[in-house]
Amino acid sequence: MSDICRVALDAMGGDNAPGEVVKGAVEATKKENDIHVVLVGKEAAIQAELDKYDYSKEQIEVVDAADVIETGEPPVMAVRRKKESSLVKAMYLVKEGKADAFVSAGSSGAILVGGQTIVGRIKGVERPPMAPLIPTATGVSLLVDSGGNVDARPSFLVQWAKMGSIYMENILGIKNPRVAIVNIGLEEEKGNALVKETYPLLKECKDINFIGSIEARNIPKGDADVIVCDAFVGNVILKLYEGTASTLIKKIKGAMMSSFKTKIGALLIKKSLKEELKTLDATEYGGAPLIGLNGLVVKVHGNATSKEIGNALIQCVKFKKQKINEKITASLNVEE
Amino acid sequence: MSDICRVALDAMGGDNAPGEVVKGAVEATKKENDIHVVLVGKEAAIQAELDKYDYSKEQIEVVDAADVIETGEPPVMAVRRKKESSLVKAMYLVKEGKADAFVSAGSSGAILVGGQTIVGRIKGVERPPMAPLIPTATGVSLLVDSGGNVDARPSFLVQWAKMGSIYMENILGIKNPRVAIVNIGLEEEKGNALVKETYPLLKECKDINFIGSIEARNIPKGDADVIVCDAFVGNVILKLYEGTASTLIKKIKGAMMSSFKTKIGALLIKKSLKEELKTLDATEYGGAPLIGLNGLVVKVHGNATSKEIGNALIQCVKFKKQKINEKITASLNVEE
């Protein structure tokens, strides 16, 4: 097996496609030798963007796809019907073994559906979760699931805990990652039905470092590396995180711009503040992987810039080199 | 019926009891004539605190209670066994009609259990929710439930929407309050099983102003006045809100203190920043009511100061004057 990671990149996905997507591909290939990017989408539009750069023709190729799946479309229908869309064609490249990974800033719903129906699950994986990295005061934590599994079963969460641990250990280099379940208190008897059933299963699980419950207030502190919950709760966490931070930062900006005096003050602290808040910027880490599929599928923010796309592409190389999927298969088999 | 609101105050509840609790009672009676506070707890300790102030003996009385329920105790057991505790004795005053309302900064669990088993539900109320006010960019929103109903049924959420609307309209003075259900997207077909079942019921409900789903990212913006969800999700929202804000503020303080230059900058913006962030301070609104009981039960933060206790007491007066419980009864009967 070659060490080159082939990534099928949905060139038409996201608010800034194809411009930022193509730029991200060019940037990634400049930084990383072991990557080959297949840009899938409207060939002429992609080529026009590529012509703006001095890019490596050995590392970047274009595959034409006439159609595009829009963000608003019902995902199941869109994936089934739009066979000529960039998203579907790029996913087929992974299914057929022509690519190792898929990256898109397009419709989350279509990526979730396509990931399961086209790329397909690793044998033994019940429900592949979407696992974004969320920034904390001390680093990042992996939030599994914040994808489609809103009414989850305990066995799903146990698999997510295992797969999340493998991901954090091998991709982020965190030894023996701390796994916690989102709960409304620290005592073992707390929780809703799902958490109460899942808690003892996680406790018994020998191949993870389960530290118990985590209350939502301690998530931003970085008290766990892998945070498991059903996707409804995961979605609430992810979006509230974003919303609270943005409201608070608006308030702070308002305070800084309120008078001549505060404006001078703002000038003096601006650089240091920017630096400090950068540590809370998730774009550094390159998108949310959909874990447990036959190939890596990565969802990038809809408004991703070239930097985020590039980071997502480079993350794929690590995923392949670290043989994440082989490790997941091994970990699930242990339990069978 | 007299216009005086009699409040049974658990003088021993919370981290700062009885000092801040007694002080809060004194402050509230200075501000509000139509209140009578019954301080329940260890008489000698309470009297020693009272003696520090020049207080109205007509508005404040003391009822002795020898025992205290600690925060860590299993709530059901504690409420059942500790008949002589300040919390249980104070709740009995409400049950027996000797007080209109109950306020405590003590164990949430014990307040929830005691509220249901001692004070009792209004006829027709399935599950009384705990409904804290959360600060937003534009005001406050009522979050129902963030109490004990973690595995809720659709019919509970419909009642919470109605009771929450009555509360916001009459206590906060918000005309025709906007009701939304927490969801992972705006489309009607989104959600987990609970949300999908509840959504059409809320839509049909004629006596509330249902505006549809709210994504967690829009909660801090203040996009709804009454936010309904099961208590597991509510607890996650409440605590993540707190946690994200506190982590972010720590980062900002760090940036401000990082050099001589930034410290000068911090001095210049400090006052304006404090003012701006004050609008996000929930303590102004006096605790979380447990709605739907035969009498008002209010849970105040464990680390509440006299100001928060005082605000909670004053809120009780409004609750009685506005005849909230009569309005709840009327609203539920309409549906029967």
XYZ file of C-alpha atoms in Angstrom:
672
model
C 0.000 0.000 0.000
C 1.326 3.382 -0.978
C 1.806 6.048 1.615
C 0.176 8.634 -0.591
C -3.277 9.587 0.687
C -5.767 10.189 -2.117
C -8.520 12.610 -1.120
C -11.693 13.168 -3.133
C -12.557 16.811 -2.520
C -16.079 18.080 -3.202
C -15.062 21.237 -5.037
C -18.621 22.587 -5.198
C -19.560 22.213 -1.510
C -19.930 25.159 0.852
C -20.544 28.895 0.681
C -17.118 29.702 -0.757
C -16.953 27.003 -3.440
C -15.179 26.502 -5.706
C -12.750 29.400 -4.987
C -11.676 28.681 -1.410
C -11.939 24.919 -1.895
C -9.536 24.897 -4.833
C -7.215 27.286 -3.006
C -7.255 24.954 0.009
C -6.242 22.033 -2.208
C -3.345 24.023 -3.661
C -2.179 25.082 -0.189
C -2.378 21.552 1.212
C -0.315 20.070 -1.636
C 2.368 22.704 -1.064
C 2.623 21.737 2.607
C 2.244 17.963 2.342
C 3.974 15.651 -0.149
C 2.023 12.529 0.698
C -1.299 13.844 -0.545
C -3.052 13.597 -3.877
C -6.217 15.669 -4.250
C -8.987 14.794 -6.688
C -11.109 17.894 -7.186
C -14.617 16.788 -8.114
C -17.021 19.321 -9.635
C -17.636 21.559 -12.632
C -14.401 21.134 -14.537
C -14.264 24.518 -16.246
C -14.957 26.422 -13.030
C -12.366 24.396 -11.130
C -9.735 24.767 -13.843
C -10.311 28.526 -13.944
C -9.555 28.670 -10.204
C -6.553 26.350 -10.517
C -5.075 28.530 -13.270
C -4.673 31.317 -10.692
C -1.967 29.303 -8.929
C 1.287 27.612 -9.669
C 0.198 24.128 -8.589
C 1.608 20.613 -8.796
C -0.114 18.717 -11.606
C 1.108 15.466 -10.116
C -0.705 16.118 -6.841
C -3.937 17.633 -8.112
C -6.356 16.257 -10.688
C -9.879 17.240 -11.691
C -12.868 14.925 -12.173
C -15.868 16.520 -13.834
C -19.293 16.471 -12.169
C -22.106 18.408 -13.764
C -24.461 18.695 -10.806
C -24.400 20.239 -7.302
C -26.352 19.311 -4.133
C -27.579 22.489 -2.465
C -27.617 22.923 1.328
C -31.379 23.146 1.570
C -32.217 19.939 -0.331
C -33.734 16.955 1.510
C -30.577 14.837 1.871
C -31.893 11.322 1.208
C -33.552 12.355 -2.053
C -30.612 14.469 -3.151
C -28.072 11.679 -2.667
C -30.295 9.131 -4.381
C -31.187 11.251 -7.394
C -28.196 13.476 -8.073
C -25.772 10.810 -9.277
C -23.849 13.428 -11.245
C -23.357 15.748 -8.284
C -19.857 16.526 -7.036
C -20.705 15.110 -3.594
C -22.024 11.773 -4.846
C -19.295 11.316 -7.471
C -16.566 12.098 -4.946
C -18.016 9.600 -2.485
C -18.082 6.903 -5.167
C -14.353 7.416 -5.644
C -13.908 6.347 -2.010
C -16.314 3.429 -2.356
C -14.476 2.161 -5.431
C -11.098 2.421 -3.709
C -9.946 5.226 -5.996
C -9.658 7.565 -3.000
C -8.891 7.009 0.686
C -10.846 9.965 1.991
C -13.591 12.436 1.159
C -13.766 16.081 2.226
C -16.689 18.490 1.746
C -17.991 21.795 3.054
C -21.400 20.951 1.583
C -24.725 19.850 3.085
C -24.234 18.035 6.417
C -27.325 15.952 5.827
C -26.131 14.763 2.399
C -22.671 13.954 3.788
C -24.204 11.880 6.592
C -26.517 10.045 4.207
C -23.881 9.529 1.512
C -21.320 8.419 4.084
C -23.572 5.622 5.229
C -25.181 4.605 1.949
C -22.307 5.109 -0.518
C -19.054 4.844 1.428
C -20.559 2.359 3.870
C -19.846 1.349 7.435
C -16.944 -0.672 8.771
C -18.246 -4.153 9.623
C -19.476 -4.134 13.222
C -20.008 -0.360 13.499
C -23.647 0.245 14.405
C -23.890 3.979 13.744
C -20.996 6.090 12.486
C -20.878 9.337 14.501
C -19.811 12.789 13.402
C -17.107 13.943 15.760
C -16.003 17.588 15.657
C -13.136 18.818 17.770
C -14.238 21.564 20.115
C -11.763 24.057 21.555
C -11.339 24.208 25.326
C -9.295 26.225 27.807
C -6.535 23.618 27.647
C -6.695 22.171 24.111
C -9.442 20.354 22.230
C -12.030 17.689 22.987
C -13.758 15.317 20.590
C -17.563 15.553 20.752
C -19.242 12.277 19.643
C -21.945 12.303 18.310
C -23.052 15.570 16.835
C -24.259 14.070 13.597
C -27.494 12.267 12.894
C -27.975 9.795 15.729
C -30.457 11.783 17.799
C -32.243 8.858 19.423
C -29.221 6.761 20.280
C -28.882 3.392 22.019
C -26.364 2.628 24.767
C -24.375 0.297 22.483
C -23.845 3.158 20.009
C -22.314 5.334 22.701
C -19.965 2.557 23.784
C -18.654 2.231 20.213
C -18.329 5.996 19.910
C -16.268 6.057 23.103
C -13.899 3.445 21.656
C -13.615 5.005 18.208
C -13.213 8.469 19.702
C -10.396 7.238 21.930
C -8.554 5.724 18.957
C -8.969 8.971 17.053
C -7.704 11.207 19.843
C -4.789 8.945 20.662
C -3.590 8.534 17.067
C -4.523 11.773 15.360
C -4.122 14.248 18.224
C -1.435 12.274 20.033
C -3.216 12.278 23.389
C -2.110 9.262 25.414
C -4.845 7.367 27.178
C -7.552 9.931 26.390
C -10.081 10.625 29.150
C -13.588 9.570 28.095
C -16.661 11.102 29.788
C -20.412 10.949 29.215
C -22.441 14.172 29.241
C -24.655 14.170 32.307
C -26.644 16.466 34.590
C -24.639 15.583 37.704
C -21.627 13.571 38.715
C -23.321 10.803 40.709
C -23.744 7.470 38.947
C -27.500 7.385 39.528
C -28.046 10.707 37.725
C -29.138 11.057 34.131
C -31.871 10.250 31.657
C -32.687 6.680 30.639
C -29.972 6.592 27.949
C -27.218 7.816 30.256
C -28.245 5.545 33.121
C -28.079 2.514 30.836
C -24.856 3.555 29.133
C -22.863 4.509 32.229
C -22.286 0.962 33.567
C -21.394 -0.293 30.067
C -18.702 2.374 29.727
C -17.459 1.587 33.210
C -16.967 -2.065 32.270
C -15.194 -1.214 29.035
C -11.537 -2.145 29.467
C -10.015 -0.542 26.393
C -11.001 3.036 27.212
C -10.092 5.398 30.020
C -13.603 6.168 31.297
C -13.596 8.941 33.893
C -17.371 9.069 34.479
C -19.845 11.886 33.902
C -19.053 15.393 32.756
C -21.409 18.280 33.473
C -21.822 20.709 30.587
C -20.286 23.515 32.645
C -16.947 21.643 32.690
C -16.753 20.952 28.948
C -15.150 24.323 28.095
C -12.562 23.742 30.833
C -11.282 20.695 28.961
C -12.051 18.159 31.688
C -12.323 15.273 29.164
C -10.739 14.406 25.802
C -13.592 12.344 24.375
C -17.124 13.470 25.233
C -19.955 11.076 24.374
C -23.650 11.933 24.096
C -26.536 11.420 21.694
C -26.486 13.660 18.637
C -29.342 15.869 19.859
C -27.377 16.820 22.958
C -24.168 17.013 20.894
C -25.768 19.428 18.480
C -27.034 21.603 21.336
C -23.537 21.671 22.866
C -21.804 22.517 19.598
C -24.196 25.277 18.630
C -24.616 26.814 22.073
C -20.848 26.944 22.383
C -20.703 28.932 19.180
C -23.668 31.116 20.072
C -22.564 32.000 23.584
C -19.046 32.845 22.452
C -20.270 35.035 19.619
C -22.784 36.908 21.800
C -20.167 37.469 24.485
C -17.544 38.677 22.021
C -20.086 41.099 20.543
C -20.744 42.493 24.038
C -17.033 42.910 24.634
C -16.528 44.654 21.304
C -19.451 46.916 22.168
C -17.799 47.829 25.461
C -14.500 48.543 23.694
C -16.065 50.837 21.116
C -18.308 52.751 23.529
C -16.116 55.847 24.006
C -12.848 57.467 22.953
C -11.241 56.238 26.155
C -12.272 52.620 25.650
C -11.137 52.747 22.025
C -7.624 53.652 23.167
C -7.824 50.807 25.683
C -8.943 48.436 22.944
C -5.925 49.347 20.809
C -3.618 48.450 23.679
C -5.071 45.008 24.332
C -6.164 44.053 20.813
C -3.148 41.970 19.815
C -2.944 40.065 23.063
C -6.706 39.425 23.045
C -6.596 38.097 19.494
C -3.764 35.746 20.418
C -5.606 34.487 23.464
C -8.898 33.919 21.625
C -7.084 32.130 18.799
C -6.672 29.163 21.111
C -10.464 28.857 21.040
C -10.534 28.752 17.247
C -11.619 25.328 15.995
C -10.696 25.969 12.348
C -7.112 25.014 13.143
C -8.124 21.388 13.364
C -9.719 20.842 10.004
C -13.313 19.767 10.186
C -15.391 17.017 11.733
C -14.672 13.406 10.782
C -17.468 10.919 10.296
C -15.891 7.947 12.068
C -16.477 4.250 11.408
C -16.829 4.297 7.618
C -14.857 2.373 4.968
C -12.711 5.396 4.278
C -12.525 8.742 5.968
C -15.326 11.253 5.447
C -14.728 14.789 6.731
C -17.325 17.524 6.979
C -15.931 21.047 6.981
C -17.871 24.165 8.062
C -20.116 25.569 5.330
C -18.284 28.890 5.385
C -14.821 27.326 5.482
C -11.891 29.228 4.015
C -8.926 27.694 2.195
C -7.071 27.325 5.491
C -9.759 25.106 6.995
C -10.083 23.055 3.807
C -6.305 22.638 3.697
C -6.161 21.502 7.323
C -8.924 18.978 6.700
C -6.997 17.553 3.737
C -3.784 17.232 5.726
C -5.679 15.533 8.566
C -6.638 12.788 6.081
C -2.986 11.899 5.547
C -2.538 11.315 9.253
C -5.706 9.243 9.364
C -4.367 6.924 6.683
C -0.811 6.708 8.056
C -2.064 5.909 11.538
C -4.281 3.148 10.119
C -7.256 4.389 12.142
C -9.785 2.137 10.452
C -7.656 -0.995 11.011
C -7.421 -0.033 14.669
C -11.185 0.511 14.898
C -11.837 -2.899 13.349
C -9.457 -4.521 15.820
C -11.025 -2.727 18.769
C -14.566 -3.753 17.835
C -13.575 -7.364 17.196
C -12.138 -7.696 20.670
C -15.663 -7.345 21.986
C -17.376 -9.768 19.630
C -57.435 37.746 50.635
C -54.728 40.035 51.877
C -52.256 41.570 49.456
C -49.378 40.741 51.766
C -47.266 37.915 50.372
C -45.980 35.566 53.071
C -42.747 33.852 52.119
C -41.247 30.906 54.004
C -37.502 31.342 53.593
C -35.171 28.393 54.172
C -32.610 30.280 56.261
C -30.167 27.352 56.324
C -30.028 26.612 52.582
C -27.015 27.409 50.424
C -23.299 28.065 50.823
C -23.760 31.446 52.479
C -26.465 30.517 54.979
C -27.646 31.849 57.284
C -25.703 35.150 56.917
C -26.568 36.178 53.353
C -30.043 34.649 53.553
C -31.012 36.702 56.608
C -29.462 39.811 55.091
C -31.485 39.212 51.911
C -34.682 39.050 53.968
C -33.855 42.322 55.694
C -33.085 44.031 52.386
C -36.276 42.759 50.720
C -38.501 44.002 53.555
C -36.891 47.448 53.322
C -37.730 47.638 49.623
C -41.150 45.993 49.603
C -44.001 46.675 52.008
C -46.264 43.878 50.844
C -43.971 41.102 51.990
C -43.777 39.123 55.216
C -40.786 36.807 55.557
C -40.803 33.742 57.796
C -37.191 32.739 58.378
C -37.100 28.992 59.035
C -33.992 27.459 60.608
C -31.820 27.416 63.703
C -33.404 30.170 65.731
C -30.335 31.291 67.684
C -28.152 31.520 64.575
C -30.836 33.422 62.684
C -31.500 35.806 65.553
C -27.775 36.524 65.871
C -27.709 37.541 62.211
C -30.927 39.574 62.508
C -29.489 41.488 65.445
C -26.891 42.993 63.113
C -29.611 44.979 61.382
C -32.334 47.429 62.147
C -35.203 45.320 60.796
C -38.986 45.450 60.798
C -40.342 42.995 63.383
C -43.726 43.191 61.728
C -42.337 41.951 58.445
C -39.889 39.316 59.649
C -40.507 36.403 61.985
C -38.459 33.337 62.872
C -39.639 29.720 63.040
C -37.211 27.305 64.656
C -36.022 24.193 62.784
C -33.345 22.075 64.384
C -32.143 20.173 61.328
C -30.554 20.990 57.949
C -30.615 19.066 54.643
C -27.127 19.095 53.145
C -26.537 19.483 49.398
C -25.056 16.015 48.967
C -27.888 14.035 50.611
C -30.102 11.759 48.481
C -33.133 14.060 48.134
C -36.027 11.612 48.487
C -34.640 10.151 51.705
C -33.686 13.548 53.100
C -37.146 15.036 52.560
C -38.868 11.967 53.963
C -36.717 11.619 57.073
C -35.672 15.126 58.053
C -39.057 16.437 59.203
C -37.332 18.971 61.445
C -35.163 20.415 58.673
C -35.550 24.071 57.671
C -36.437 23.052 54.109
C -39.192 20.602 55.050
C -40.656 22.831 57.770
C -40.707 25.833 55.473
C -42.460 23.823 52.758
C -45.108 22.673 55.243
C -45.897 26.320 55.946
C -46.878 26.645 52.272
C -48.826 23.380 52.262
C -50.788 24.468 55.337
C -51.581 27.860 53.819
C -49.448 29.717 56.366
C -47.208 30.979 53.583
C -47.787 31.776 49.905
C -44.312 31.018 48.717
C -41.094 29.186 49.572
C -37.556 30.313 48.767
C -34.335 28.325 49.264
C -30.722 28.280 48.098
C -30.437 24.690 49.336
C -30.293 21.307 47.586
C -32.022 21.413 44.167
C -32.962 17.779 44.462
C -34.639 18.256 47.834
C -36.494 21.353 46.580
C -37.797 19.419 43.558
C -38.868 16.457 45.685
C -40.354 18.568 48.469
C -42.145 20.802 45.972
C -43.972 17.835 44.499
C -44.539 15.749 47.622
C -45.155 18.433 50.259
C -46.417 21.552 48.464
C -48.109 19.467 45.762
C -49.137 20.077 42.182
C -51.951 22.246 40.878
C -54.724 19.926 39.704
C -54.120 19.039 36.060
C -50.390 19.819 36.028
C -48.538 16.650 34.965
C -44.984 17.618 35.898
C -44.024 20.953 37.450
C -40.920 22.295 35.687
C -38.083 24.361 37.085
C -37.771 27.451 34.956
C -34.732 29.680 35.394
C -34.403 32.957 33.529
C -31.331 33.006 31.340
C -29.729 36.264 30.217
C -29.539 36.993 26.488
C -28.203 39.773 24.271
C -31.591 41.491 24.387
C -33.091 40.588 27.790
C -33.950 37.258 29.392
C -35.560 33.999 28.323
C -37.341 31.412 30.450
C -35.844 27.931 30.098
C -38.392 25.182 30.863
C -37.555 22.543 32.050
C -34.188 22.469 33.704
C -35.357 20.611 36.755
C -36.019 16.930 37.142
C -38.035 15.858 34.113
C -35.226 14.358 32.067
C -37.288 11.802 30.126
C -40.240 14.021 29.308
C -43.413 13.345 27.341
C -44.850 15.677 24.673
C -47.820 16.600 26.881
C -45.443 17.862 29.587
C -43.762 20.238 27.148
C -47.108 21.606 25.994
C -48.052 22.441 29.599
C -44.625 23.994 30.181
C -45.080 26.186 27.125
C -48.423 27.431 28.495
C -47.239 27.962 32.062
C -44.015 29.600 30.843
C -46.012 32.005 28.699
C -48.208 33.002 31.640
C -45.120 33.559 33.758
C -43.288 35.707 31.203
C -46.375 37.735 30.382
C -47.344 38.474 33.979
C -44.063 38.549 35.880
C -41.727 39.957 33.226
C -44.404 41.978 31.421
C -43.627 40.538 27.982
C -46.750 40.731 25.814
C -47.504 37.634 23.765
C -44.201 35.901 24.597
C -42.554 33.947 21.759
C -42.416 30.227 22.556
C -39.862 27.975 20.823
C -38.774 24.361 21.178
C -35.058 23.521 21.273
C -34.166 21.669 18.096
C -31.223 20.735 15.880
C -32.567 22.564 12.842
C -35.415 24.809 11.835
C -37.344 22.443 9.546
C -40.440 20.817 11.039
C -39.228 17.278 10.253
C -36.013 17.735 12.270
C -35.504 16.564 15.823
C -35.468 13.540 18.067
C -38.589 11.511 18.782
C -39.733 13.827 21.602
C -39.390 17.000 19.543
C -41.030 15.507 16.467
C -44.044 14.479 18.541
C -44.238 17.733 20.488
C -43.863 20.147 17.575
C -47.332 19.626 16.009
C -48.987 19.781 19.452
C -47.398 23.171 20.122
C -48.385 24.340 16.664
C -52.026 23.519 17.364
C -51.984 25.238 20.747
C -54.086 28.387 20.429
C -53.237 30.115 23.699
C -49.493 30.440 23.090
C -47.426 32.285 20.507
C -45.457 29.325 19.126
C -42.730 30.448 16.724
C -41.290 26.992 15.947
C -37.845 25.551 16.603
C -34.870 27.362 18.059
C -31.322 26.164 17.427
C -29.046 26.386 20.436
C -26.829 28.917 18.687
C -29.700 31.430 18.677
C -30.599 31.101 22.359
C -28.016 33.681 23.533
C -29.281 36.107 20.899
C -32.673 36.165 22.614
C -34.677 34.798 19.679
C -37.416 33.387 21.973
C -38.958 34.340 25.339
C -40.004 30.861 26.474
C -37.708 27.986 25.512
C -39.066 24.474 26.036
C -37.029 21.271 26.162
C -36.660 18.185 28.365
C -34.734 18.772 31.588
C -31.629 16.907 30.381
C -31.232 19.303 27.464
C -32.236 22.226 29.698
C -29.558 21.342 32.210
C -26.935 21.094 29.449
C -27.973 24.508 28.113
C -27.940 26.170 31.519
C -24.571 24.780 32.561
C -22.804 25.140 29.224
C -23.937 28.746 29.117
C -22.282 29.324 32.468
C -19.183 27.314 31.585
C -18.536 28.914 28.203
C -18.973 32.412 29.573
C -16.650 31.786 32.487
C -13.922 30.190 30.317
C -14.127 33.033 27.827
C -14.002 35.704 30.502
C -10.950 34.021 32.005
C -9.231 34.114 28.599
C -10.061 37.791 28.219
C -8.750 38.601 31.678
C -5.601 36.664 30.826
C -5.131 38.750 27.693
C -5.649 41.955 29.662
C -3.102 41.061 32.324
C -0.421 39.762 29.954
C 1.793 42.891 29.801
C 2.175 46.427 31.129
C 0.635 47.756 27.927
C -2.436 45.558 28.132
C -2.893 46.409 31.799
C -3.156 50.097 30.904
C -5.632 49.147 28.183
C -7.640 47.114 30.683
C -7.897 50.101 33.029
C -9.373 52.174 30.231
C -12.089 49.718 29.256
C -12.802 48.118 32.640
C -15.820 50.180 33.642
C -17.528 49.976 30.273
C -16.863 46.225 30.065
C -18.326 45.641 33.499
C -21.450 47.580 32.563
C -21.856 45.647 29.341
C -21.387 42.237 30.969
C -23.833 43.140 33.748
C -26.650 42.721 31.245
C -25.679 39.033 31.108
C -25.968 38.655 34.874
C -28.862 36.402 35.816
C -28.774 37.206 39.542
C -30.838 40.331 38.883
C -33.905 38.188 38.336
C -34.093 36.271 41.569
C -33.836 32.537 41.101
C -35.660 29.777 39.273
C -39.343 29.205 40.023
C -40.785 25.705 40.161
C -44.019 26.338 38.281
C -47.331 24.516 38.632
C -47.358 23.915 42.382
C -49.960 24.927 44.986
C -47.884 27.883 46.025
C -44.690 29.310 44.586
C -41.414 27.470 45.135
C -38.231 29.310 44.134
C -34.770 27.783 43.952
C -31.930 30.270 44.265
C -28.300 29.556 43.289
C -26.342 27.698 45.998
C -23.828 30.530 46.262
C -26.456 33.284 46.240
C -25.718 36.559 47.979
C -28.234 38.712 49.843
C -29.039 40.574 46.618
C -30.161 37.425 44.842
C -32.143 36.207 47.853
C -33.797 39.610 48.136
C -34.754 39.636 44.459
C -36.232 36.151 44.756
C -38.359 37.289 47.700
C -39.637 40.341 45.864
C -40.465 38.190 42.825
C -42.856 36.208 45.070
C -44.951 39.305 45.715
C -45.477 39.813 42.015
C -46.353 36.139 41.594
C -49.109 36.430 44.156
C -50.447 39.796 42.964
C -50.602 38.618 39.378
C -52.532 35.508 40.472
C -50.257 33.278 38.385
C -51.632 30.026 39.769
C -55.237 31.038 39.112
C -54.219 31.851 35.541
C -52.457 28.491 35.173
C -55.543 26.654 36.428
C -57.730 28.549 33.973
C -55.361 27.872 31.096
C -55.206 24.135 31.761
C -58.972 23.843 32.138
C -59.552 25.320 28.718
C -57.986 22.203 27.258
C -59.874 19.643 29.298
